[in-house]
Short mmCIF file of C-alpha atoms in Angstrom, two decimals:
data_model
loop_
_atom_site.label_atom_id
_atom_site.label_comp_id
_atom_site.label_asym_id
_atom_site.label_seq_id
_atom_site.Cartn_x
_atom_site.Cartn_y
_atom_site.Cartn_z
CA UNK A 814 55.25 -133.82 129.31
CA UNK A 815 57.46 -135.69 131.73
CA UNK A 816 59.61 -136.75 129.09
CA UNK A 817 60.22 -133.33 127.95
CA UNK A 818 60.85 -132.06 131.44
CA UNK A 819 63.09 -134.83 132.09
CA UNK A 820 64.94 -134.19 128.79
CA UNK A 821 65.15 -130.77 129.13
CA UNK A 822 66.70 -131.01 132.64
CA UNK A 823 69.21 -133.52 131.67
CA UNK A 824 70.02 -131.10 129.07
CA UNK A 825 70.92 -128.11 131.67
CA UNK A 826 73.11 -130.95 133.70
CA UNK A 827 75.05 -131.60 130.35
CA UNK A 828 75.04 -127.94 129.93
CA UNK A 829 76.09 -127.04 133.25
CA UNK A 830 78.75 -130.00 133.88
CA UNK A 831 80.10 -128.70 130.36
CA UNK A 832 80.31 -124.91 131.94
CA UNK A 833 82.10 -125.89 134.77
CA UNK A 834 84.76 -128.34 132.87
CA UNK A 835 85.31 -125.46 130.68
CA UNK A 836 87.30 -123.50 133.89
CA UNK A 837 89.03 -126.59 135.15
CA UNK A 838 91.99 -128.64 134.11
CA UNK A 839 92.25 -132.38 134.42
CA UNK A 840 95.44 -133.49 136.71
CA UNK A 841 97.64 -135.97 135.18
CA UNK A 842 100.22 -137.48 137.68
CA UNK A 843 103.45 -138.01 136.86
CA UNK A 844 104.91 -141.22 138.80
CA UNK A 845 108.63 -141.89 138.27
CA UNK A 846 109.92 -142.27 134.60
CA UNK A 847 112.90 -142.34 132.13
CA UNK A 848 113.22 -140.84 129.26
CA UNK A 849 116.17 -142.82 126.94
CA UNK A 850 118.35 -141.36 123.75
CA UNK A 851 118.68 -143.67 121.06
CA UNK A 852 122.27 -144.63 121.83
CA UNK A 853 121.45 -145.77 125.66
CA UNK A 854 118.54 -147.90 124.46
CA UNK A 855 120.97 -149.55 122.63
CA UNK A 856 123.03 -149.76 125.39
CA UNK A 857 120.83 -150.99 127.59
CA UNK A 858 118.24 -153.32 125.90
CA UNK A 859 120.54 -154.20 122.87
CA UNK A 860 121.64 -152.64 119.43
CA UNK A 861 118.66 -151.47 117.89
CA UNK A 862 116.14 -152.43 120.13
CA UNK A 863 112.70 -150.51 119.95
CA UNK A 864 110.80 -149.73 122.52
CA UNK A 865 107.21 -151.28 122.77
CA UNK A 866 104.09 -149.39 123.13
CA UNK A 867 102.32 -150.48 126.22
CA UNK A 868 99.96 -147.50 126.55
CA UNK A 869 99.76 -144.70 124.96
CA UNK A 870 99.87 -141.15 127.05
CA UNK A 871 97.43 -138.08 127.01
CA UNK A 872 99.91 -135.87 125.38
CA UNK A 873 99.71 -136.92 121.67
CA UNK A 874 102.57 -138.98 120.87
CA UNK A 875 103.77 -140.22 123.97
CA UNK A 876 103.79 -143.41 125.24
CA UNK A 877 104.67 -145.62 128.20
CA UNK A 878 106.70 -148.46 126.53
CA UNK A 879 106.03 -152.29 127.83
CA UNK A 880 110.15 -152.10 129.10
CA UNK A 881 111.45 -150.83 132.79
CA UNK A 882 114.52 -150.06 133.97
CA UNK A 883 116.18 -149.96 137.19
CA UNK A 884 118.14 -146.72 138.56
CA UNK A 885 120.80 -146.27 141.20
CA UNK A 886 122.03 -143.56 143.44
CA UNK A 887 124.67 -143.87 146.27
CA UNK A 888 122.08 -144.74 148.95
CA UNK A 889 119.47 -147.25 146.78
CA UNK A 890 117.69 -148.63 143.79
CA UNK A 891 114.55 -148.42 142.34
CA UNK A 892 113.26 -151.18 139.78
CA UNK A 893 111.00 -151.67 137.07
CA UNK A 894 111.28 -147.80 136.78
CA UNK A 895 108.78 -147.25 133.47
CA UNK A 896 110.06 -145.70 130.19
CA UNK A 897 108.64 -143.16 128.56
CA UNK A 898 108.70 -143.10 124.52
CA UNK A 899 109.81 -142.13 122.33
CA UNK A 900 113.05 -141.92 122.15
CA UNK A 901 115.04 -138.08 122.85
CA UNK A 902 117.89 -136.60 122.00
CA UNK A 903 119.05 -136.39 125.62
CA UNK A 904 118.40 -139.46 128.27
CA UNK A 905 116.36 -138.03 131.13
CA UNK A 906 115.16 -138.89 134.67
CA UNK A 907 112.30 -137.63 136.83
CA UNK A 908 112.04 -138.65 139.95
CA UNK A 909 109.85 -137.66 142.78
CA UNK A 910 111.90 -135.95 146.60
CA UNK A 911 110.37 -139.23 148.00
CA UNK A 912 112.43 -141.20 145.57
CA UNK A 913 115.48 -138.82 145.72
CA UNK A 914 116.16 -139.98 149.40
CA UNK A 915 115.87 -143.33 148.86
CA UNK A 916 118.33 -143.00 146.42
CA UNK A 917 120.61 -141.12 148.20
CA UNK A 918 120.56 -137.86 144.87
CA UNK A 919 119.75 -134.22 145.47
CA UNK A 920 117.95 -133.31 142.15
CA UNK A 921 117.72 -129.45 141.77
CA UNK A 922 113.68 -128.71 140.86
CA UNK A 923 113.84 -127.99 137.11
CA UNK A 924 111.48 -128.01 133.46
CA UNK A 925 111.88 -131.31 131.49
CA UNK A 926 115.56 -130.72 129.37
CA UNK A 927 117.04 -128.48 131.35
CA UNK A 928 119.76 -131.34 132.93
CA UNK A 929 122.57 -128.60 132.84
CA UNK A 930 124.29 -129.50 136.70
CA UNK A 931 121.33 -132.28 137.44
CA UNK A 932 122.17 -135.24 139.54
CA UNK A 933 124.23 -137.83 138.66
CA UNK A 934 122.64 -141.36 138.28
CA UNK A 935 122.85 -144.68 136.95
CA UNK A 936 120.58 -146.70 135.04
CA UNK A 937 120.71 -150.29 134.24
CA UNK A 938 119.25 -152.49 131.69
CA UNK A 939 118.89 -156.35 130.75
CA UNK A 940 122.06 -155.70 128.54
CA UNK A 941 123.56 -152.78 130.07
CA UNK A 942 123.99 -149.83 132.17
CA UNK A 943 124.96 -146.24 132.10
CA UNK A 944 126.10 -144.41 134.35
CA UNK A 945 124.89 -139.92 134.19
CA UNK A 946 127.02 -137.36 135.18
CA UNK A 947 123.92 -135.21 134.77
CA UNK A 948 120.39 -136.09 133.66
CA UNK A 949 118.33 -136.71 137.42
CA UNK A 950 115.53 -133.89 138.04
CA UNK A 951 112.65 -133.55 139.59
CA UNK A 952 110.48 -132.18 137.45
CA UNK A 953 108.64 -128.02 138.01
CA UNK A 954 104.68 -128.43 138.15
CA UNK A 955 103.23 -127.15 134.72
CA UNK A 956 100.03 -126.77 132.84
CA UNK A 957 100.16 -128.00 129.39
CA UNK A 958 97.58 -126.41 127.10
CA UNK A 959 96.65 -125.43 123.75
CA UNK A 960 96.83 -121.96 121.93
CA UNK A 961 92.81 -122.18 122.14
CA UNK A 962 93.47 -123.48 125.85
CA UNK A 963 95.36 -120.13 126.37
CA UNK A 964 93.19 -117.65 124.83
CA UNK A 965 90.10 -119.44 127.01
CA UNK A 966 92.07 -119.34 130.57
CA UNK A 967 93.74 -115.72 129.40
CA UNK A 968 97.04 -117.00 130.10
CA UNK A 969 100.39 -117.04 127.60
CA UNK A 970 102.75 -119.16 127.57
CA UNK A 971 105.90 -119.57 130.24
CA UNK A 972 103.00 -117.30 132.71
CA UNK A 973 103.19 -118.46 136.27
CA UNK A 974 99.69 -118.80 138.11
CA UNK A 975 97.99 -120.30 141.07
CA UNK A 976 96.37 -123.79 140.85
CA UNK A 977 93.81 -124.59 143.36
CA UNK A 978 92.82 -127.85 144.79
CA UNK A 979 89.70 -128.20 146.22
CA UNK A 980 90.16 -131.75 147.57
CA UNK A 981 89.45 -132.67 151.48
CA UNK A 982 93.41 -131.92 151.57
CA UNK A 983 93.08 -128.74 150.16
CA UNK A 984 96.28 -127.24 148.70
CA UNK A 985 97.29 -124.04 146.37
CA UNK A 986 99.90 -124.82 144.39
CA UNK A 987 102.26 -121.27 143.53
CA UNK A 988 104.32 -121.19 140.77
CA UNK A 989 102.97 -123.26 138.17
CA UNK A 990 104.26 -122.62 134.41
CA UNK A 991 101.87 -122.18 131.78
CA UNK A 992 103.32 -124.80 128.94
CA UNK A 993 101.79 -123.36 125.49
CA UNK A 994 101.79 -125.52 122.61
CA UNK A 995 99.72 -126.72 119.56
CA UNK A 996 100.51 -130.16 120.50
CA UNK A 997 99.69 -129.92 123.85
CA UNK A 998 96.61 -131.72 125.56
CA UNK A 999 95.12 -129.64 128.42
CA UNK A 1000 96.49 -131.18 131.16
CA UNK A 1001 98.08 -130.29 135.15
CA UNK A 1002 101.26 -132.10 135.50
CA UNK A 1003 102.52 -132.86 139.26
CA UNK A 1004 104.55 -135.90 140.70
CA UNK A 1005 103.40 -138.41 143.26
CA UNK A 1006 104.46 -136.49 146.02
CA UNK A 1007 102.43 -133.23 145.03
CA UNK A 1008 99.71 -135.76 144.46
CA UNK A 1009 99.46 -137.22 147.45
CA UNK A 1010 100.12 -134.35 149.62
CA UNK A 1011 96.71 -133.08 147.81
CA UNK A 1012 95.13 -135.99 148.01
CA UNK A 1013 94.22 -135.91 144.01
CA UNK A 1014 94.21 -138.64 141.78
CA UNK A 1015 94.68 -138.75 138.04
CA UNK A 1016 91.60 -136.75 136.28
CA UNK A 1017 90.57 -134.87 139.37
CA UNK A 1018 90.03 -131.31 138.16
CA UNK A 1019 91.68 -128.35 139.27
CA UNK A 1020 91.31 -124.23 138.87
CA UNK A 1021 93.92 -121.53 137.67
CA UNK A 1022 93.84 -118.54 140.35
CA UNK A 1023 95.80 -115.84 138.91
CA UNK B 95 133.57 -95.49 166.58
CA UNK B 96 133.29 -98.62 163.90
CA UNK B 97 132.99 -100.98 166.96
CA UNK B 98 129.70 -98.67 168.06
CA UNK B 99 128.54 -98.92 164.66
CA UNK B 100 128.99 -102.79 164.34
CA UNK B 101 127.48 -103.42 167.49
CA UNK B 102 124.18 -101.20 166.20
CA UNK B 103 123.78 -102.99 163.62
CA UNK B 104 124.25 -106.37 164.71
CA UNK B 105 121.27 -105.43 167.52
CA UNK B 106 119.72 -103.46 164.52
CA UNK B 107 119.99 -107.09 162.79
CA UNK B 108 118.90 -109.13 165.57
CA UNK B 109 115.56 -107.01 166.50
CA UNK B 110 114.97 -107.33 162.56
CA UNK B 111 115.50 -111.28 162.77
CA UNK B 112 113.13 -111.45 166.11
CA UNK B 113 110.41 -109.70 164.41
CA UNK B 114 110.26 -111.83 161.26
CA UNK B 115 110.47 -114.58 163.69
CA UNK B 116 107.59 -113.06 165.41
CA UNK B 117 105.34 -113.76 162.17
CA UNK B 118 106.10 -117.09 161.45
CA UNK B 119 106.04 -121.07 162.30
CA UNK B 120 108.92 -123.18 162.28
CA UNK B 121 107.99 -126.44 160.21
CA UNK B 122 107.94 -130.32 161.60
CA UNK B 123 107.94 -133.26 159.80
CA UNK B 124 106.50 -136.08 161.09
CA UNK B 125 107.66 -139.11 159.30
CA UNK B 126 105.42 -142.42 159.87
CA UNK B 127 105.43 -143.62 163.19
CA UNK B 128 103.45 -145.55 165.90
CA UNK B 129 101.55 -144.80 169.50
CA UNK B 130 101.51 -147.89 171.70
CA UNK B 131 99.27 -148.79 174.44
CA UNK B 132 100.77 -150.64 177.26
CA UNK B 133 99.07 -153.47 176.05
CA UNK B 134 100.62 -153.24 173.23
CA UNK B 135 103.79 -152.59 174.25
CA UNK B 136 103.55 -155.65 176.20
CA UNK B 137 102.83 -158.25 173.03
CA UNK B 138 105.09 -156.35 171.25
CA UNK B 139 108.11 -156.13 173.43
CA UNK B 140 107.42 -158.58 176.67
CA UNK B 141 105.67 -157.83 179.45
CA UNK B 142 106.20 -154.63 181.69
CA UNK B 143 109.10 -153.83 178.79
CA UNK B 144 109.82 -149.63 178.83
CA UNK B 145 110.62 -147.80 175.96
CA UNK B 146 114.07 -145.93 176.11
CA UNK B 147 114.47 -142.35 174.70
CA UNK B 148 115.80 -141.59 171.56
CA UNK B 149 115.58 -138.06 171.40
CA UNK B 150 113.25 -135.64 173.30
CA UNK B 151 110.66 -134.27 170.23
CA UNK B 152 110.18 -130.47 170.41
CA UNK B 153 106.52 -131.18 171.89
CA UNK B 154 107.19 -130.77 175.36
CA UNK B 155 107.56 -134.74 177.46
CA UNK B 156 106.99 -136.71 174.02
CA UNK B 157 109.99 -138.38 172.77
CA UNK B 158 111.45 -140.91 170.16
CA UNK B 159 111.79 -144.20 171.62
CA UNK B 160 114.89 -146.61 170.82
CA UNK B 161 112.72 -149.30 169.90
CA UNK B 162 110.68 -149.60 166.28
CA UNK B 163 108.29 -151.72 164.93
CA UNK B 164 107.24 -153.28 161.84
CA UNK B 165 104.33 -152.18 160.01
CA UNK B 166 102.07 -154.63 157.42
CA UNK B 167 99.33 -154.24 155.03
CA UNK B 168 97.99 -156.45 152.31
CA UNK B 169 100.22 -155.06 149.55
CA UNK B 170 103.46 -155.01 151.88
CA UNK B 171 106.00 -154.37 154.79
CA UNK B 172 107.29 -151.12 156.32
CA UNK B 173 110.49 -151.94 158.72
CA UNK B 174 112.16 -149.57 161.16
CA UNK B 175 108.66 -147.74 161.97
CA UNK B 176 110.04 -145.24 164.77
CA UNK B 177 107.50 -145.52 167.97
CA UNK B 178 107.23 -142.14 169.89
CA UNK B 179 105.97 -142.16 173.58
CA UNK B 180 105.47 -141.74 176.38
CA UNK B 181 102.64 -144.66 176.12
CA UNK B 182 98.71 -143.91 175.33
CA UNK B 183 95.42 -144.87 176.06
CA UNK B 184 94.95 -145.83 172.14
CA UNK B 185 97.74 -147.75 169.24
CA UNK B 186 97.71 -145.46 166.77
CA UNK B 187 99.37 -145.78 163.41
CA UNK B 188 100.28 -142.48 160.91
CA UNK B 189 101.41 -142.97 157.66
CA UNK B 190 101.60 -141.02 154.56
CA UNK B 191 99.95 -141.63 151.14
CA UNK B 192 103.19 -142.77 150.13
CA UNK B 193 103.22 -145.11 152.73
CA UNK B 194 99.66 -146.43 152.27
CA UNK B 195 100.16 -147.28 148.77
CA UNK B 196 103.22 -149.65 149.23
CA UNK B 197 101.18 -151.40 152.08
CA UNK B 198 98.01 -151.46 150.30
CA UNK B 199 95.74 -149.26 152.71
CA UNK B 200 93.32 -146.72 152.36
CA UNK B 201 93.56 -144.65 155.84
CA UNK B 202 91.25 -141.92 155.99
CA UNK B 203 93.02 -137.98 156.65
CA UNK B 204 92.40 -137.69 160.31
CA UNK B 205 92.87 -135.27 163.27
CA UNK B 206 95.49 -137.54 165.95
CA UNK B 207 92.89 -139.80 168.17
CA UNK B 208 89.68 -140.00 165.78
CA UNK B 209 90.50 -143.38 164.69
CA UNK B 210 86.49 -144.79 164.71
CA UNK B 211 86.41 -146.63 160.94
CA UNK B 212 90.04 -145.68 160.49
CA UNK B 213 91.88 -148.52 158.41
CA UNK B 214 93.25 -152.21 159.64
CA UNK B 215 96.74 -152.83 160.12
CA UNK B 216 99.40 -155.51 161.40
CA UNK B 217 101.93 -154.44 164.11
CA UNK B 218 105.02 -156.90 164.27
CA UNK B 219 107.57 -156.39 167.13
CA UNK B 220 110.55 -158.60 168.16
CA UNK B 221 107.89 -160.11 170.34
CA UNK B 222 104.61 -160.54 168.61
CA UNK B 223 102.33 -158.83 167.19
CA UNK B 224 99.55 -157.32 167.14
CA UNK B 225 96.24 -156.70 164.14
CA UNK B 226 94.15 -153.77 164.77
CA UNK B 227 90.89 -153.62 163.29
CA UNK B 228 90.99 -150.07 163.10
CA UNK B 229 94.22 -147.78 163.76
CA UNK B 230 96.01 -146.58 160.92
CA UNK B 231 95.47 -142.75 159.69
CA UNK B 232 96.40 -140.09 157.55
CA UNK B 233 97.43 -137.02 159.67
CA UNK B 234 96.00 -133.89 159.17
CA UNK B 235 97.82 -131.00 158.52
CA UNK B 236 97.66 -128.62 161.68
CA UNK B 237 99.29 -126.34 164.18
CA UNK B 238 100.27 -126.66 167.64
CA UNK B 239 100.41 -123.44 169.62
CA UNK B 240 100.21 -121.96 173.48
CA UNK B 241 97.73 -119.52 174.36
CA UNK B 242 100.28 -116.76 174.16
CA UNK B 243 100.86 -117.66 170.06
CA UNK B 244 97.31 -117.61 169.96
CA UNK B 245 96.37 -114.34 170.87
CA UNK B 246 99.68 -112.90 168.71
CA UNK B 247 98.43 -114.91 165.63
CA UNK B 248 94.72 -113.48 166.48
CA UNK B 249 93.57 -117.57 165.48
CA UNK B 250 91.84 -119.65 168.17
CA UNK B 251 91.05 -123.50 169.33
CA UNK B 252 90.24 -125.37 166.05
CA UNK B 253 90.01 -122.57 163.38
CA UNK B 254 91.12 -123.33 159.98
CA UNK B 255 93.76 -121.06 158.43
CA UNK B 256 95.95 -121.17 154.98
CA UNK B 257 99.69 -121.29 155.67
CA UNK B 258 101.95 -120.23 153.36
CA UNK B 259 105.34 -121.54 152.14
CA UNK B 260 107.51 -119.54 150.46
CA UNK B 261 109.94 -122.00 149.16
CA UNK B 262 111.55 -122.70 145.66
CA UNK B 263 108.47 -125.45 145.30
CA UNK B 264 105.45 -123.02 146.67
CA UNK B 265 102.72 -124.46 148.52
CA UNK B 266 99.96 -122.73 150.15
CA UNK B 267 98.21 -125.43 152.60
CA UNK B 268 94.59 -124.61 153.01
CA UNK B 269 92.43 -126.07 155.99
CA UNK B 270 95.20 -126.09 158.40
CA UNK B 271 93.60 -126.51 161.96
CA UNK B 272 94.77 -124.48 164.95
CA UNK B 273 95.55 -126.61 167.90
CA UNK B 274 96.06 -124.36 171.31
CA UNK B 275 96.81 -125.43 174.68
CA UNK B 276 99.32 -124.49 177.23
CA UNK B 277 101.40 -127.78 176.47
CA UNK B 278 102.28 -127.16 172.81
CA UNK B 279 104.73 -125.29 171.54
CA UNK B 280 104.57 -123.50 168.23
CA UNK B 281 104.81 -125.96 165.02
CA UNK B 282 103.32 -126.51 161.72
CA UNK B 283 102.91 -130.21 161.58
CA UNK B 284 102.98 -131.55 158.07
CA UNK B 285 103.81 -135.48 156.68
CA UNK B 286 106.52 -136.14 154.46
CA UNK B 287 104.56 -135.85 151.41
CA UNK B 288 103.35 -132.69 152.41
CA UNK B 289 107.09 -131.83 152.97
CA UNK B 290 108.36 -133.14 149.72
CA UNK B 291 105.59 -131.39 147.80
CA UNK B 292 106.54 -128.17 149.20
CA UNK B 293 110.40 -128.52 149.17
CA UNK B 294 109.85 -127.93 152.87
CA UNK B 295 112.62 -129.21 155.67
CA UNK B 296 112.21 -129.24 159.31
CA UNK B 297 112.44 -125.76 161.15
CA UNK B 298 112.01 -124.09 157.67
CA UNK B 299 109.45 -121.02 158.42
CA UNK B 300 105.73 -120.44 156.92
CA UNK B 301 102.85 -118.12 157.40
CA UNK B 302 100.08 -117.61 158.28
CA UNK B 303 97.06 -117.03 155.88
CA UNK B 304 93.71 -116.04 157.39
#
């Protein structure tokens, strides 16, 4: 009898943990990164260098390679910057306010590609370094989800919405774009500084308010 | 005739500016910094050394001193720490998140003064220095205000409100604690991180949320 009770409550704790996870969204943090075209990894790790996979990333595909990088503004440098593979058409960087003074750059707030007017920075290598007109953001706050994702959170794709934290540093984040895509692994993206000013850490769990 | 008109609508203008004003809080940033005790102050600096103003700080008789400190954890250094007096009873260190991670710290999120269990910290002046067993905290979020912005706000002593920032990066701050008392003038009182999260710069204007 005790066995079945116990059983049978353990079930409703599965059941219930499993209810609840179904209305929130993991948080995956975003610390500093570079994204690298094909022609500036040659630049700046040697011709035809590939990147190696040091660990791979929630969002299918994606990985963190083993290599770093260092990048310069006017004012400072940050090292061992991580890469993020694979490779892209268009060399990226996403960096937090927090970084953006040290370094001395005013990125404009923008969605990962859209570089048109973005800082100018520089980025060196064992081999090499390039210096960007444009290509330094920091990056919007978005929810990345799946069409199933969307249908079960009745959002669409590109909506804005609310995200709640209910940490001890409670915050509400506004203006958060819904991100709709079959590849995409349910998942609230924010940088360090968003992180930290919520006190959250990676895989704390957050709610849409709409 | 047009200078009448002019003149209307710059006062027309004005009354319209005064009222918004009315509504809202101007913003400060408090970037990491340090209390000293006259103790303290006299391992750090020499004995019976004074601290020199910097710059008067908009709460009224506090002020940035000349002088700055080093701050140490186990994971690193922080130089240039700004000290603000005049002198207290208690050392008292406030960092960000930001901050605690490069020194390797774990401060709890405290209200200024509660520092019982708070985390341990080194203090290094030209001097000496100084290791505190306790000191080091997380500010809380909060607002100072005089009775006279309390009773127009309709918040009292200690109440927790939402403030609202309507900047390009929106943040809505939840359990943001009213501080009233005939010394403070009005200010929203946030840490860099809280700043950078919301795209938020000092005397930028927020709201009120009951």
């Amino acid at each position: 009898m005790r066995k079945i009770i116990e059983q049978s409550n353990k079930n409703l704790t599965e059941s219930l943990a499993y209810q609840l996870e179904l209305n929130t969204i993991p948080v995956g943090i975003s610390a500093r990164h570079v994204h690298l075209s094909l022609d500036h990894i040659d630049i700046l790790f040697g011709k035809g260098y590939q990147l190696r996979i040091h660990k791979e990333l929630s969002q299918p595909g994606q990985f963190a390679a083993k290599e770093s990088v260092m990048i310069a503004g006017p004012k400072g440098t940050i090292d061992k910057v991580r890469i993020l593979g694979p490779a892209r058409c268009t060399t990226q960087v996403e960096v937090s306010l927090t970084d953006a003074h040290r370094l001395g750059i005013s990125p404009p707030i923008r969605d990962s590609g859209d570089l048109a007017g973005s800082s100018p920075i520089t980025i060196i290598g064992p081999k090499g370094s390039i210096y960007l007109k444009e290509g330094a953001i920091i990056a919007s706050r978005h929810i990345h989800m799946s069409e199933e994702d969307a249908r079960q959170f009745q959002v669409h794709d590109r909506e804005k919405v609310h995200v709640v934290s209910q940490t001890k540093r409670g915050v509400i984040f506004s203006d958060v774009k819904i991100r709709v895509s079959a590849d995409y692994r349910l998942e609230f993206h924010i940088d360090t500084d968003e992180a930290n000013a919520a006190g959250l850490t990676n895989q704390d769990r957050v709610w849409i308010l709409k």
